[in-house]
Short mmCIF file of C-alpha atoms in Angstrom, two decimals:
data_model
loop_
_atom_site.label_atom_id
_atom_site.label_comp_id
_atom_site.label_asym_id
_atom_site.label_seq_id
_atom_site.Cartn_x
_atom_site.Cartn_y
_atom_site.Cartn_z
CA MET R 6 0.52 -15.49 10.34
CA ALA R 7 4.36 -15.71 10.83
CA ILE R 8 6.17 -18.29 9.03
CA ALA R 9 9.29 -19.67 10.54
CA ALA R 10 12.52 -18.72 8.67
CA GLN R 11 13.37 -22.41 8.21
CA LYS R 12 10.03 -23.78 7.29
CA LYS R 13 8.96 -23.58 3.60
CA ILE R 14 6.00 -21.27 2.71
CA ARG R 15 3.12 -23.50 1.31
CA VAL R 16 1.56 -22.07 -1.77
CA MET R 17 -1.63 -22.47 -3.48
CA VAL R 18 -2.03 -21.10 -7.10
CA VAL R 19 -5.41 -20.13 -8.20
CA ASP R 20 -5.87 -19.25 -12.09
CA ASP R 21 -8.06 -20.55 -14.85
CA SER R 22 -5.35 -20.09 -17.31
CA LEU R 23 -3.17 -23.22 -17.68
CA VAL R 24 -0.20 -21.14 -19.07
CA ALA R 25 -0.29 -18.83 -16.22
CA ARG R 26 -0.62 -21.52 -13.81
CA ASN R 27 2.27 -23.32 -15.04
CA LEU R 28 4.36 -20.08 -15.17
CA ILE R 29 3.55 -19.18 -11.53
CA MET R 30 3.98 -22.71 -10.04
CA THR R 31 7.24 -23.29 -11.89
CA GLY R 32 8.70 -19.78 -11.01
CA LEU R 33 7.80 -19.83 -7.33
CA SER R 34 8.85 -23.59 -6.91
CA ALA R 35 12.42 -22.31 -7.86
CA HIS R 36 12.74 -20.55 -4.63
CA PRO R 37 14.02 -22.51 -1.87
CA ARG R 38 11.81 -21.08 0.81
CA ILE R 39 8.60 -21.73 -1.23
CA GLU R 40 6.62 -25.13 -1.85
CA VAL R 41 3.72 -25.00 -4.17
CA ILE R 42 1.44 -27.54 -2.68
CA GLY R 43 -1.28 -27.41 -5.15
CA TYR R 44 -3.59 -25.35 -7.50
CA ALA R 45 -7.26 -24.60 -8.42
CA ILE R 46 -8.70 -23.67 -11.58
CA ASN R 47 -11.39 -21.24 -10.38
CA ALA R 48 -12.88 -20.04 -7.13
CA LEU R 49 -15.03 -23.07 -6.60
CA ASP R 50 -12.21 -25.69 -7.03
CA ALA R 51 -10.10 -23.49 -4.51
CA ARG R 52 -12.71 -23.51 -1.90
CA GLN R 53 -13.09 -27.30 -2.21
CA LYS R 54 -9.35 -27.83 -2.09
CA LEU R 55 -8.20 -25.35 0.66
CA PRO R 56 -9.28 -27.24 3.70
CA LYS R 57 -7.11 -30.14 2.49
CA LEU R 58 -4.08 -28.05 1.15
CA ASN R 59 -4.05 -25.66 4.02
CA PRO R 60 -1.68 -23.23 2.43
CA ASP R 61 0.18 -20.47 4.06
CA VAL R 62 -0.37 -18.05 1.08
CA ILE R 63 -2.49 -17.95 -1.98
CA THR R 64 -1.84 -16.19 -5.36
CA MET R 65 -5.16 -15.64 -7.03
CA ASP R 66 -6.26 -14.31 -10.44
CA VAL R 67 -9.02 -11.57 -10.20
CA GLU R 68 -10.79 -12.32 -13.20
CA MET R 69 -12.21 -15.90 -13.44
CA PRO R 70 -15.10 -17.66 -14.85
CA GLY R 71 -17.85 -18.22 -12.44
CA GLN R 72 -17.03 -16.78 -9.02
CA SER R 73 -14.46 -13.80 -9.22
CA GLY R 74 -11.68 -13.48 -7.06
CA ILE R 75 -13.06 -10.62 -5.24
CA ASP R 76 -16.34 -12.40 -4.51
CA PHE R 77 -14.26 -15.36 -3.19
CA LEU R 78 -12.46 -13.05 -0.95
CA LYS R 79 -15.55 -11.77 0.45
CA GLU R 80 -17.12 -14.84 1.08
CA TYR R 81 -14.21 -17.25 2.20
CA LEU R 82 -11.70 -15.15 4.02
CA PRO R 83 -13.70 -13.83 7.11
CA ALA R 84 -13.85 -17.23 8.51
CA HIS R 85 -10.41 -18.41 7.09
CA PRO R 86 -8.13 -15.38 7.25
CA LEU R 87 -4.87 -16.10 5.12
CA PRO R 88 -2.68 -14.14 3.08
CA VAL R 89 -3.74 -13.57 -0.62
CA VAL R 90 -1.43 -12.15 -3.20
CA LEU R 91 -3.39 -10.98 -6.31
CA VAL R 92 -2.21 -11.72 -9.99
CA SER R 93 -3.98 -9.35 -12.13
CA SER R 94 -3.94 -7.58 -15.62
CA LEU R 95 -4.38 -3.90 -15.46
CA ASP R 96 -7.63 -3.63 -13.95
CA LEU R 97 -9.25 -1.34 -11.64
CA LYS R 98 -10.94 -4.21 -9.91
CA VAL R 99 -7.56 -5.18 -8.09
CA PHE R 100 -8.38 -2.27 -5.78
CA ASP R 101 -11.86 -3.95 -5.06
CA ALA R 102 -9.79 -7.15 -4.23
CA LEU R 103 -7.32 -5.25 -1.77
CA ALA R 104 -10.38 -3.69 -0.04
CA ALA R 105 -11.89 -7.23 0.32
CA GLY R 106 -8.67 -8.55 1.77
CA ALA R 107 -5.98 -9.30 -0.26
CA VAL R 108 -2.47 -8.28 0.90
CA ASP R 109 -0.74 -7.21 -2.22
CA PHE R 110 -0.90 -7.70 -6.03
CA VAL R 111 1.35 -8.23 -8.91
CA ARG R 112 0.60 -7.37 -12.58
CA LYS R 113 0.47 -10.25 -15.11
CA PRO R 114 3.17 -9.95 -17.76
CA GLU R 115 2.09 -8.75 -21.16
CA LEU R 116 5.47 -9.37 -22.90
CA GLN R 117 7.55 -12.48 -23.10
CA GLY R 118 10.55 -10.49 -21.68
CA SER R 119 8.78 -9.52 -18.66
CA LYS R 120 8.06 -13.02 -17.32
CA ASP R 121 11.27 -13.15 -15.19
CA LEU R 122 10.53 -9.87 -13.66
CA PHE R 123 7.17 -10.89 -12.95
CA ILE R 124 8.30 -14.08 -11.22
CA THR R 125 10.80 -12.39 -9.30
CA THR R 126 8.30 -9.57 -8.22
CA LEU R 127 5.81 -12.35 -7.29
CA THR R 128 8.16 -14.32 -5.40
CA GLN R 129 8.93 -11.32 -3.25
CA LYS R 130 5.30 -10.67 -2.60
CA VAL R 131 4.77 -14.06 -1.44
CA LEU R 132 7.55 -14.11 1.04
CA ILE R 133 6.35 -10.83 2.35
CA ALA R 134 2.87 -11.98 2.57
CA ALA R 135 3.61 -15.14 4.53
CA ASN R 136 4.43 -12.57 7.48
CA ALA R 137 1.65 -10.19 6.93
CA ARG R 138 -0.86 -9.68 9.74
CA VAL R 139 -4.43 -10.71 8.54
CA HIS R 140 -7.53 -11.04 10.62
CA PRO R 141 -11.20 -10.50 10.09
CA THR R 142 -13.27 -7.85 11.26
CA PRO R 143 -16.62 -8.59 12.89
CA SER R 144 -18.45 -5.62 11.46
CA THR R 145 -18.32 -6.42 7.79
CA SER R 146 -18.78 -9.59 5.74
CA ALA R 147 -15.57 -9.16 3.85
CA LEU R 148 -12.11 -9.80 5.55
CA VAL R 149 -10.08 -6.83 5.87
CA VAL R 150 -6.21 -6.69 6.40
CA ALA R 151 -5.26 -5.18 9.93
CA ALA R 152 -4.47 -1.75 8.28
CA ALA R 153 -8.05 -1.46 6.97
CA ALA R 154 -9.59 -2.73 10.07
CA GLY R 155 -12.86 -0.96 11.15
CA GLY R 156 -15.46 -1.74 8.65
CA THR R 157 -17.96 1.06 9.49
CA PRO R 158 -17.86 4.29 7.41
CA ALA R 159 -15.21 6.77 8.37
CA GLN R 160 -16.16 9.96 9.82
CA VAL R 161 -14.64 12.92 7.94
CA LEU R 162 -13.07 15.44 10.42
CA PRO R 163 -14.26 18.93 10.50
CA PRO R 164 -12.71 21.56 8.26
CA LEU R 165 -9.28 23.04 9.48
CA GLY R 166 -10.69 26.60 8.64
CA SER R 167 -9.52 29.65 7.00
CA SER R 168 -6.18 30.33 9.02
CA PRO R 169 -3.58 31.34 6.42
CA ALA R 170 -0.93 29.17 8.67
CA PHE R 171 -2.46 25.93 6.82
CA ASN R 172 -1.18 27.23 3.66
CA ASN R 173 2.35 26.93 4.98
CA ILE R 174 2.39 23.26 5.78
CA LEU R 175 3.42 20.46 3.75
CA ILE R 176 2.72 16.67 4.49
CA GLY R 177 4.38 13.62 3.16
CA LEU R 178 2.98 10.23 3.42
CA GLY R 179 4.85 6.72 2.46
CA ALA R 180 3.63 3.29 2.40
CA SER R 181 4.08 -0.21 0.75
CA THR R 182 2.50 -3.52 1.51
CA GLY R 183 -0.91 -3.00 2.77
CA GLY R 184 -0.67 0.55 2.03
CA THR R 185 -3.36 0.95 -0.49
CA GLU R 186 -6.00 0.40 1.94
CA ALA R 187 -4.35 1.74 4.93
CA THR R 188 -3.50 5.16 3.10
CA LEU R 189 -7.19 5.21 2.15
CA GLU R 190 -8.23 4.87 5.77
CA VAL R 191 -6.26 7.85 6.63
CA MET R 192 -7.23 9.94 3.49
CA LYS R 193 -10.98 9.51 3.86
CA ARG R 194 -11.19 10.92 7.14
CA LEU R 195 -9.27 14.05 6.44
CA PRO R 196 -11.19 17.25 5.51
CA ALA R 197 -10.99 18.84 2.07
CA ASP R 198 -9.00 21.71 3.21
CA ILE R 199 -5.92 19.63 4.26
CA PRO R 200 -2.39 21.18 3.49
CA GLY R 201 -0.71 20.05 0.52
CA MET R 202 0.34 16.42 0.48
CA VAL R 203 2.60 14.07 -1.40
CA ILE R 204 2.12 10.29 -1.27
CA VAL R 205 4.39 7.62 -2.15
CA GLN R 206 2.92 4.08 -2.45
CA HIS R 207 5.10 1.43 -3.99
CA MET R 208 2.94 0.27 -6.86
CA PRO R 209 3.50 -1.21 -10.27
CA PRO R 210 3.35 1.00 -13.55
CA GLY R 211 -0.14 1.56 -14.67
CA PHE R 212 -1.87 1.44 -11.35
CA THR R 213 -0.71 4.66 -9.71
CA LYS R 214 -3.25 6.86 -11.73
CA MET R 215 -6.15 4.47 -10.98
CA TYR R 216 -5.21 4.56 -7.44
CA ALA R 217 -5.11 8.22 -7.44
CA ASP R 218 -8.38 8.44 -9.23
CA ARG R 219 -9.95 6.13 -6.51
CA LEU R 220 -8.78 8.23 -3.70
CA ASP R 221 -10.21 11.29 -5.55
CA ARG R 222 -13.58 9.55 -5.64
CA LEU R 223 -13.56 8.34 -2.00
CA CYS R 224 -11.81 11.45 -0.04
CA LYS R 225 -12.73 14.85 0.30
CA MET R 226 -9.78 16.69 -0.97
CA GLU R 227 -8.54 16.60 -4.63
CA VAL R 228 -6.32 13.68 -5.38
CA ARG R 229 -4.37 13.21 -8.67
CA GLU R 230 -1.36 11.42 -9.84
CA ALA R 231 1.51 13.88 -9.71
CA LYS R 232 3.02 15.35 -12.89
CA ASN R 233 6.55 16.77 -13.07
CA GLY R 234 6.11 20.52 -11.89
CA ASP R 235 2.95 20.03 -10.33
CA GLU R 236 2.42 22.88 -7.60
CA LEU R 237 1.47 21.76 -3.99
CA HIS R 238 -1.34 23.52 -2.60
CA ARG R 239 -3.96 23.20 0.21
CA GLY R 240 -6.61 20.78 -0.52
CA LEU R 241 -4.51 18.70 -3.08
CA ALA R 242 -2.79 15.33 -2.57
CA LEU R 243 -0.49 14.07 -5.32
CA VAL R 244 0.32 10.41 -5.80
CA ALA R 245 3.77 9.77 -6.95
CA PRO R 246 3.63 7.96 -10.41
CA ALA R 247 5.26 4.34 -10.59
CA ASP R 248 8.64 4.17 -11.80
CA LEU R 249 9.62 7.56 -11.44
CA GLN R 250 11.45 9.19 -8.54
CA CYS R 251 9.16 11.77 -6.92
CA ARG R 252 10.92 14.83 -4.90
CA VAL R 253 9.59 18.05 -3.59
CA VAL R 254 11.30 21.08 -4.81
CA ARG R 255 11.13 24.69 -3.74
CA ILE R 256 10.71 27.48 -6.16
CA GLY R 257 10.90 30.93 -4.47
CA GLY R 258 7.96 30.69 -2.04
CA LYS R 259 6.15 27.82 -3.83
CA TYR R 260 6.66 24.09 -3.54
CA THR R 261 6.36 21.84 -6.62
CA VAL R 262 7.21 18.04 -7.26
CA SER R 263 9.65 16.63 -9.56
CA CYS R 264 8.74 13.27 -11.04
CA ALA R 265 11.93 12.05 -13.08
CA PRO R 266 13.64 8.78 -14.02
CA GLY R 267 16.47 7.92 -11.71
CA GLU R 268 18.29 5.15 -9.74
CA LYS R 269 16.37 3.21 -7.12
CA VAL R 270 16.73 4.62 -3.74
CA SER R 271 16.35 1.92 -0.81
CA GLY R 272 15.45 -0.43 -3.38
CA HIS R 273 12.45 1.55 -4.81
CA ARG R 274 11.26 3.82 -7.58
CA PRO R 275 9.38 5.87 -6.39
CA SER R 276 10.95 5.82 -2.98
CA VAL R 277 9.67 7.07 0.37
CA ASP R 278 13.12 7.88 1.44
CA ALA R 279 13.85 10.03 -1.76
CA MET R 280 10.65 12.01 -1.12
CA PHE R 281 11.09 12.51 2.52
CA GLN R 282 14.79 13.34 2.19
CA SER R 283 13.79 16.08 -0.44
CA MET R 284 11.44 17.53 1.97
CA SER R 285 14.08 17.61 4.85
CA GLU R 286 16.35 19.50 2.49
CA VAL R 287 14.03 22.12 0.68
CA VAL R 288 10.94 22.74 2.98
CA GLN R 289 11.19 25.74 4.95
CA CYS R 290 7.59 25.81 6.32
CA LYS R 291 6.09 23.48 8.77
CA MET R 292 6.03 19.80 7.59
CA VAL R 293 4.58 16.60 8.56
CA GLY R 294 5.93 13.02 7.70
CA ILE R 295 3.86 9.91 7.97
CA ILE R 296 5.09 6.37 7.41
CA MET R 297 2.65 3.55 7.07
CA THR R 298 2.66 -0.30 6.63
CA GLY R 299 5.28 -1.77 4.42
CA MET R 300 8.06 -4.48 4.06
CA GLY R 301 11.65 -3.18 4.45
CA GLN R 302 12.89 0.18 5.74
CA ASP R 303 12.28 2.58 2.78
CA GLY R 304 11.33 6.04 4.34
CA ALA R 305 12.82 5.51 7.79
CA ALA R 306 16.09 7.44 7.03
CA GLY R 307 14.33 10.13 5.27
CA LEU R 308 11.83 10.35 8.16
CA LEU R 309 14.55 10.88 10.53
CA ALA R 310 16.05 13.44 8.43
CA MET R 311 12.74 15.08 8.50
CA ARG R 312 12.48 14.93 12.23
CA ARG R 313 15.75 16.43 12.72
CA LYS R 314 14.78 19.51 10.66
CA GLY R 315 11.75 19.97 12.99
CA ALA R 316 9.12 17.94 11.40
CA TYR R 317 6.25 16.07 13.17
CA THR R 318 6.28 12.53 12.27
CA ILE R 319 3.71 9.86 12.57
CA GLY R 320 4.20 6.06 12.19
CA GLN R 321 1.51 3.41 12.03
CA ASP R 322 1.68 1.11 14.98
CA LYS R 323 2.53 -2.49 14.96
CA GLU R 324 -0.91 -3.79 15.72
CA SER R 325 -2.64 -2.18 12.77
CA SER R 326 0.22 -2.62 10.26
CA VAL R 327 -0.24 -5.51 7.57
CA VAL R 328 3.72 -5.45 7.54
CA TYR R 329 5.54 -3.60 10.57
CA GLY R 330 8.62 -3.14 8.54
CA MET R 331 8.92 0.38 7.29
CA PRO R 332 7.16 2.02 10.28
CA GLY R 333 8.93 -0.42 12.80
CA VAL R 334 12.38 0.60 11.54
CA ALA R 335 11.54 4.31 11.59
CA ASN R 336 10.25 4.01 15.20
CA ASP R 337 13.37 2.00 16.06
CA ILE R 338 15.86 4.74 14.86
CA GLY R 339 14.04 7.55 16.64
CA ALA R 340 12.22 8.91 13.49
CA VAL R 341 8.91 8.76 14.89
CA CYS R 342 7.37 11.43 17.18
CA ILE R 343 4.22 9.39 17.61
CA GLN R 344 2.85 5.98 16.80
CA ALA R 345 -0.98 5.59 15.99
CA SER R 346 -3.24 3.04 14.69
CA CYS R 347 -4.25 3.34 11.10
CA GLU R 348 -7.65 4.56 12.04
CA ASN R 349 -6.37 7.18 14.27
CA VAL R 350 -3.62 8.66 12.13
CA ALA R 351 -5.99 11.18 10.67
CA ASN R 352 -7.05 12.41 14.04
CA VAL R 353 -3.51 12.65 15.42
CA LEU R 354 -2.51 14.56 12.29
CA VAL R 355 -5.44 16.91 12.33
CA ARG R 356 -5.01 17.53 16.13
CA HIS R 357 -1.24 18.47 15.42
CA LEU R 358 -2.23 20.74 12.66
CA LYS R 359 -4.66 22.68 14.67
CA THR R 360 -1.85 23.60 17.11
CA LEU R 361 -0.12 25.10 14.15
CA GLY R 362 -3.05 27.17 13.11
#
């Protein structure tokens, strides 16, 4: 659903808290490209008002009395696909809502001083969501964003085998908007003995460990939130912690990750560019870079640096991307060896790895 640049984005706010509603409505209305056209106090109220208001984007609380935001997404969105930005407290259920079709999420402010940052972040997410690709899939009752399309349980690819060559390969993967589900779609298809991986997913503080734990439960390989000094090895995927820059470091013949405070790179911390660039500078074994759905261009320059050092690079295609920003820029500048749909990235990756083993 693309919104013309000159047209205001019509937003409906769904939240049972009067204080939260007023904060969100006032904050969003201050942006010249956004018009708050109405609100709902719960899912039932939203269901009744949506046909009349016809918004371009919905902001929705996850936990509400009566029907939850997750159940609403599952029931309403298949027939009425439109972008939803979740406004949630620190709660694992946010990932269930993303799986049910929400485009992105913002954490509710806990402190008075964080309200300005919250509104700035939410405004940015709404602007991005207005241009997100959202469509239902006929194989499930829940709407899924394009990056998570498929619906049927993913088949795990066969193990790579015991060749020592697979111990000398590193994989970097970066994503942003739509990436939580897109990355899961890739990871859950990969075998347990995949080469060591580093994942950078733009995400608020507090959520990256929950996300890593979720991947660990749903995927065959071990997945955990990275800690400074963690060693990369076969069968392990590390998720960069929020608000720290994550880079690959070589120590002798081993590779570890550095997770440390630092300036934002390409507007982000952690930054896909910072991770990819570090791989291009220090990795002496074979390497693969994967860039997935996301707004902006974080990761494009770093992926190009990796390709110039001989890396095999994969970009998510436009049709399956929620936002074809990061992979689109990467493809345009020549950083991508091959484009693939979200559902096919794992196959492309494993096919390439087998040529190395």
